[in-house]
Amino acid sequence: MPIQVNNLRALQIKTLMVWCILLVSTLGAWLWMERASTAVTHVILASIIGLAGMKVALVIAYYMEINHAPRWLQALCATWLSVVFGMILLCYLKPEWVRPLFGF
Amino acid sequence: MRTNVKKIQRHTPAEAEFWIFILGDMLVFGIFFTIWSVTQLQKPELFSQGHALLNHHFGLINTVALVTSSMFVAVGLNDAKAAQFNRAKRWFKLAMVLGGVFIVVKFLEYREKILADVDVVNNDFFMYYFVFTGIHLIHVVVGMIALLLMVNRCNKINAGAGDIPFLEGASVYWHMVDILWIVLFLLIYLI
């Protein structure tokens, strides 16, 4: 059944708003890291990683339409997102926890 | 007392079996991300040097291109679901243009590195850089073929609701390519 015209407009606006957030956070993170160069603190790193995680979550939820998907698919996507970004956060913020796991 | 509970209509975008492939691919890239993150722990100076040699502007252009093309695909799919196949087709073509921009910029970036004589064999940073971004680039090329097939589907005289599962599947694949690049951009260019 086709989407109703007024719903389509609302849907397109939502899609565009997600893109605006993606674009601003991409440019913001890039500029931030370019300016930070040698003075990258844990707070900056965690923020940049968090921004990337947010971007991936937005694409999964609104572009892949997982926000309306069955629970099993939402759970799998959420697990991937959590494991990947959890791993990245650990490696970059708590390397002393990760090194023993890999024997160095 | 009656309470009206609005039930969300749950829907699996594309065929459920297609998600085995999508999630499998995401799992493989998850392993790539782990390899990169752990290796940079082992060789922080090498990765710092490699990071400094990258063209960060190319990385940014590619991210903006893929994120925007993802938006075009999402907008196009919305139009297709509203039976506006001609409009949908235009959005998919725009997404292809940006996919082409990504491929050209990647080519220029690789050429820059090759001309600079980077050591791919003995330098783990550049070895993983070329392997991971190269495999991702192959995914982009496959995605471009999928986008072309989407345009063809919308071109059909009798394009209709029966075409939506295919369009959804191809869209999901393109968005996957986008999210994998967002993580690669983070690990390789940003941090």
Short mmCIF file of N, CA, C and O in Angstrom, two decimals, chain A residues 2-79:
data_model
loop_
_atom_site.label_atom_id
_atom_site.label_comp_id
_atom_site.label_asym_id
_atom_site.label_seq_id
_atom_site.Cartn_x
_atom_site.Cartn_y
_atom_site.Cartn_z
N PRO A 2 0.73 2.18 -0.94
CA PRO A 2 1.61 3.35 -0.99
C PRO A 2 1.47 4.20 0.27
O PRO A 2 0.43 4.20 0.92
N ILE A 3 2.56 4.94 0.59
CA ILE A 3 2.52 5.85 1.74
C ILE A 3 1.63 7.03 1.38
O ILE A 3 1.67 7.52 0.26
N GLN A 4 0.86 7.52 2.33
CA GLN A 4 0.03 8.72 2.13
C GLN A 4 0.94 9.91 1.89
O GLN A 4 2.01 9.99 2.46
N VAL A 5 0.47 10.89 1.06
CA VAL A 5 1.31 12.03 0.68
C VAL A 5 1.77 12.83 1.89
O VAL A 5 2.93 13.21 1.99
N ASN A 6 0.89 13.12 2.85
CA ASN A 6 1.33 13.92 3.99
C ASN A 6 2.32 13.15 4.84
O ASN A 6 3.27 13.72 5.37
N ASN A 7 2.14 11.81 4.91
CA ASN A 7 3.13 11.01 5.63
C ASN A 7 4.45 11.00 4.91
O ASN A 7 5.51 11.00 5.54
N LEU A 8 4.43 10.98 3.56
CA LEU A 8 5.66 10.95 2.79
C LEU A 8 6.48 12.21 3.07
O LEU A 8 7.69 12.14 3.29
N ARG A 9 5.79 13.37 3.10
CA ARG A 9 6.50 14.63 3.35
C ARG A 9 7.18 14.59 4.71
O ARG A 9 8.34 14.96 4.84
N ALA A 10 6.45 14.11 5.71
CA ALA A 10 7.00 14.03 7.08
C ALA A 10 8.19 13.08 7.11
O ALA A 10 9.20 13.35 7.77
N LEU A 11 8.08 11.98 6.38
CA LEU A 11 9.15 10.98 6.32
C LEU A 11 10.40 11.55 5.68
O LEU A 11 11.53 11.34 6.15
N GLN A 12 10.20 12.31 4.60
CA GLN A 12 11.34 12.89 3.88
C GLN A 12 12.03 13.94 4.76
O GLN A 12 13.26 14.05 4.75
N ILE A 13 11.23 14.70 5.49
CA ILE A 13 11.80 15.72 6.38
C ILE A 13 12.64 15.05 7.46
O ILE A 13 13.75 15.50 7.79
N LYS A 14 12.11 13.94 8.00
CA LYS A 14 12.86 13.20 9.04
C LYS A 14 14.18 12.68 8.47
O LYS A 14 15.23 12.77 9.11
N THR A 15 14.13 12.15 7.23
CA THR A 15 15.34 11.62 6.57
C THR A 15 16.37 12.74 6.39
O THR A 15 17.57 12.55 6.62
N LEU A 16 15.89 13.91 5.99
CA LEU A 16 16.77 15.06 5.79
C LEU A 16 17.38 15.53 7.12
O LEU A 16 18.56 15.89 7.18
N MET A 17 16.57 15.51 8.17
CA MET A 17 17.07 15.93 9.49
C MET A 17 18.17 14.99 9.98
O MET A 17 19.17 15.44 10.54
N VAL A 18 17.98 13.70 9.74
CA VAL A 18 19.02 12.72 10.13
C VAL A 18 20.31 13.03 9.37
O VAL A 18 21.40 13.03 9.94
N TRP A 19 20.17 13.34 8.07
CA TRP A 19 21.35 13.68 7.26
C TRP A 19 22.06 14.92 7.81
O TRP A 19 23.29 14.96 7.87
N CYS A 20 21.29 15.93 8.23
CA CYS A 20 21.88 17.14 8.81
C CYS A 20 22.71 16.80 10.03
O CYS A 20 23.83 17.30 10.20
N ILE A 21 22.17 15.94 10.89
CA ILE A 21 22.90 15.53 12.10
C ILE A 21 24.17 14.78 11.71
O ILE A 21 25.25 15.03 12.27
N LEU A 22 24.06 13.88 10.71
CA LEU A 22 25.22 13.12 10.26
C LEU A 22 26.30 14.06 9.71
O LEU A 22 27.49 13.91 10.00
N LEU A 23 25.88 15.03 8.91
CA LEU A 23 26.82 15.93 8.27
C LEU A 23 27.51 16.82 9.30
O LEU A 23 28.74 16.94 9.31
N VAL A 24 26.72 17.41 10.18
CA VAL A 24 27.28 18.31 11.20
C VAL A 24 28.24 17.55 12.12
O VAL A 24 29.33 18.04 12.43
N SER A 25 27.86 16.33 12.53
CA SER A 25 28.74 15.58 13.43
C SER A 25 30.00 15.12 12.70
O SER A 25 31.07 15.06 13.31
N THR A 26 29.90 14.82 11.39
CA THR A 26 31.09 14.45 10.61
C THR A 26 32.05 15.63 10.52
O THR A 26 33.24 15.51 10.83
N LEU A 27 31.53 16.80 10.12
CA LEU A 27 32.37 17.99 9.97
C LEU A 27 32.93 18.41 11.33
O LEU A 27 34.11 18.77 11.44
N GLY A 28 32.07 18.37 12.35
CA GLY A 28 32.48 18.76 13.69
C GLY A 28 33.61 17.89 14.22
O GLY A 28 34.62 18.40 14.73
N ALA A 29 33.45 16.57 14.09
CA ALA A 29 34.47 15.65 14.59
C ALA A 29 35.78 15.84 13.83
O ALA A 29 36.87 15.85 14.43
N TRP A 30 35.69 16.02 12.52
CA TRP A 30 36.89 16.19 11.69
C TRP A 30 37.64 17.47 12.07
O TRP A 30 38.86 17.44 12.29
N LEU A 31 36.89 18.57 12.20
CA LEU A 31 37.51 19.86 12.57
C LEU A 31 38.12 19.77 13.96
O LEU A 31 39.23 20.27 14.20
N TRP A 32 37.40 19.14 14.87
CA TRP A 32 37.86 19.00 16.25
C TRP A 32 39.21 18.26 16.29
O TRP A 32 40.15 18.70 16.95
N MET A 33 39.28 17.15 15.56
CA MET A 33 40.51 16.35 15.58
C MET A 33 41.64 17.08 14.85
O MET A 33 42.80 16.98 15.24
N GLU A 34 41.31 17.81 13.77
CA GLU A 34 42.34 18.56 13.05
C GLU A 34 42.95 19.62 13.96
O GLU A 34 44.16 19.85 13.95
N ARG A 35 42.14 20.28 14.76
CA ARG A 35 42.60 21.33 15.67
C ARG A 35 43.29 20.73 16.88
O ARG A 35 44.26 21.29 17.37
N ALA A 36 42.81 19.56 17.37
CA ALA A 36 43.38 18.97 18.58
C ALA A 36 44.80 18.45 18.32
O ALA A 36 45.67 18.61 19.14
N SER A 37 45.03 17.88 17.17
CA SER A 37 46.29 17.23 16.71
C SER A 37 47.06 16.55 17.85
O SER A 37 46.83 15.40 18.13
N THR A 38 47.98 17.24 18.55
CA THR A 38 48.80 16.55 19.56
C THR A 38 48.17 16.57 20.95
O THR A 38 48.63 15.89 21.85
N ALA A 39 47.12 17.37 21.14
CA ALA A 39 46.55 17.50 22.50
C ALA A 39 45.24 16.75 22.63
O ALA A 39 44.24 17.29 23.07
N VAL A 40 45.25 15.45 22.25
CA VAL A 40 44.02 14.67 22.28
C VAL A 40 43.86 14.00 23.65
O VAL A 40 44.60 13.09 23.99
N THR A 41 42.88 14.46 24.40
CA THR A 41 42.63 13.89 25.73
C THR A 41 41.65 12.73 25.63
O THR A 41 41.04 12.51 24.58
N HIS A 42 41.50 12.00 26.75
CA HIS A 42 40.54 10.90 26.80
C HIS A 42 39.13 11.39 26.55
O HIS A 42 38.31 10.71 25.93
N VAL A 43 38.82 12.60 27.04
CA VAL A 43 37.47 13.16 26.86
C VAL A 43 37.20 13.39 25.38
O VAL A 43 36.12 13.07 24.88
N ILE A 44 38.19 13.95 24.69
CA ILE A 44 38.02 14.22 23.25
C ILE A 44 37.86 12.90 22.49
O ILE A 44 36.96 12.75 21.67
N LEU A 45 38.73 11.92 22.83
CA LEU A 45 38.65 10.61 22.15
C LEU A 45 37.29 9.97 22.36
O LEU A 45 36.65 9.49 21.41
N ALA A 46 36.83 9.94 23.62
CA ALA A 46 35.53 9.32 23.94
C ALA A 46 34.41 10.03 23.19
O ALA A 46 33.47 9.39 22.69
N SER A 47 34.51 11.36 23.08
CA SER A 47 33.47 12.14 22.39
C SER A 47 33.45 11.82 20.90
O SER A 47 32.37 11.65 20.31
N ILE A 48 34.63 11.75 20.29
CA ILE A 48 34.72 11.48 18.86
C ILE A 48 34.19 10.07 18.57
O ILE A 48 33.43 9.86 17.61
N ILE A 49 34.58 9.10 19.41
CA ILE A 49 34.10 7.72 19.23
C ILE A 49 32.59 7.67 19.45
O ILE A 49 31.85 7.03 18.71
N GLY A 50 32.12 8.39 20.47
CA GLY A 50 30.68 8.43 20.75
C GLY A 50 29.89 9.03 19.60
O GLY A 50 28.81 8.54 19.24
N LEU A 51 30.45 10.09 18.99
CA LEU A 51 29.79 10.72 17.84
C LEU A 51 29.65 9.73 16.69
O LEU A 51 28.60 9.65 16.04
N ALA A 52 30.73 8.98 16.43
CA ALA A 52 30.69 7.98 15.36
C ALA A 52 29.65 6.90 15.66
O ALA A 52 28.90 6.47 14.78
N GLY A 53 29.60 6.49 16.93
CA GLY A 53 28.61 5.49 17.34
C GLY A 53 27.19 6.00 17.13
O GLY A 53 26.30 5.28 16.65
N MET A 54 26.98 7.28 17.46
CA MET A 54 25.67 7.89 17.27
C MET A 54 25.29 7.91 15.79
O MET A 54 24.17 7.63 15.41
N LYS A 55 26.29 8.26 14.93
CA LYS A 55 26.04 8.31 13.49
C LYS A 55 25.63 6.94 12.96
O LYS A 55 24.65 6.80 12.21
N VAL A 56 26.36 5.91 13.37
CA VAL A 56 26.05 4.54 12.91
C VAL A 56 24.65 4.14 13.40
O VAL A 56 23.86 3.58 12.65
N ALA A 57 24.34 4.49 14.65
CA ALA A 57 23.03 4.15 15.21
C ALA A 57 21.91 4.84 14.43
O ALA A 57 20.86 4.25 14.15
N LEU A 58 22.14 6.10 14.04
CA LEU A 58 21.12 6.84 13.27
C LEU A 58 20.89 6.20 11.91
O LEU A 58 19.74 6.05 11.48
N VAL A 59 21.98 5.82 11.22
CA VAL A 59 21.83 5.19 9.90
C VAL A 59 21.11 3.85 10.04
O VAL A 59 20.20 3.53 9.26
N ILE A 60 21.48 3.08 11.05
CA ILE A 60 20.83 1.78 11.25
C ILE A 60 19.34 1.97 11.56
O ILE A 60 18.48 1.31 10.99
N ALA A 61 19.04 2.91 12.45
CA ALA A 61 17.65 3.09 12.88
C ALA A 61 16.77 3.70 11.79
O ALA A 61 15.69 3.19 11.49
N TYR A 62 17.23 4.80 11.19
CA TYR A 62 16.36 5.57 10.29
C TYR A 62 16.55 5.27 8.81
O TYR A 62 15.58 5.34 8.06
N TYR A 63 17.76 4.94 8.38
CA TYR A 63 17.95 4.65 6.96
C TYR A 63 17.74 3.18 6.67
O TYR A 63 17.08 2.82 5.70
N MET A 64 18.29 2.30 7.53
CA MET A 64 18.03 0.86 7.37
C MET A 64 16.64 0.49 7.90
O MET A 64 16.19 -0.64 7.74
N GLU A 65 15.99 1.45 8.58
CA GLU A 65 14.62 1.27 9.09
C GLU A 65 14.53 0.18 10.16
O GLU A 65 13.51 -0.52 10.27
N ILE A 66 15.58 0.02 10.93
CA ILE A 66 15.57 -0.97 12.00
C ILE A 66 14.69 -0.50 13.16
O ILE A 66 14.27 -1.30 14.00
N ASN A 67 14.39 0.83 13.22
CA ASN A 67 13.53 1.33 14.30
C ASN A 67 12.12 0.72 14.23
O ASN A 67 11.40 0.71 15.22
N HIS A 68 11.74 0.20 13.04
CA HIS A 68 10.44 -0.46 12.91
C HIS A 68 10.59 -1.94 12.61
O HIS A 68 9.63 -2.59 12.16
N ALA A 69 11.79 -2.47 12.85
CA ALA A 69 12.05 -3.88 12.53
C ALA A 69 11.61 -4.78 13.68
O ALA A 69 11.40 -4.29 14.81
N PRO A 70 11.51 -6.08 13.45
CA PRO A 70 11.21 -7.02 14.54
C PRO A 70 12.29 -6.98 15.61
O PRO A 70 13.44 -6.62 15.33
N ARG A 71 11.91 -7.33 16.81
CA ARG A 71 12.82 -7.24 17.97
C ARG A 71 14.12 -8.01 17.75
O ARG A 71 15.19 -7.54 18.18
N TRP A 72 14.04 -9.18 17.08
CA TRP A 72 15.25 -10.00 16.91
C TRP A 72 16.29 -9.24 16.08
O TRP A 72 17.49 -9.28 16.38
N LEU A 73 15.84 -8.52 15.07
CA LEU A 73 16.75 -7.77 14.20
C LEU A 73 17.30 -6.54 14.93
O LEU A 73 18.48 -6.21 14.81
N GLN A 74 16.43 -5.89 15.70
CA GLN A 74 16.89 -4.75 16.51
C GLN A 74 17.97 -5.20 17.48
O GLN A 74 18.99 -4.52 17.66
N ALA A 75 17.73 -6.37 18.11
CA ALA A 75 18.69 -6.89 19.10
C ALA A 75 20.03 -7.20 18.45
O ALA A 75 21.09 -6.88 19.01
N LEU A 76 20.01 -7.81 17.27
CA LEU A 76 21.26 -8.16 16.58
C LEU A 76 22.04 -6.90 16.19
O LEU A 76 23.27 -6.83 16.39
N CYS A 77 21.35 -5.91 15.65
CA CYS A 77 22.02 -4.67 15.25
C CYS A 77 22.56 -3.94 16.47
O CYS A 77 23.68 -3.41 16.45
N ALA A 78 21.78 -3.91 17.55
CA ALA A 78 22.22 -3.24 18.78
C ALA A 78 23.44 -3.96 19.36
O ALA A 78 24.36 -3.31 19.86
N THR A 79 23.45 -5.28 19.27
CA THR A 79 24.59 -6.05 19.78
C THR A 79 25.85 -5.71 18.98
O THR A 79 26.92 -5.48 19.56
#
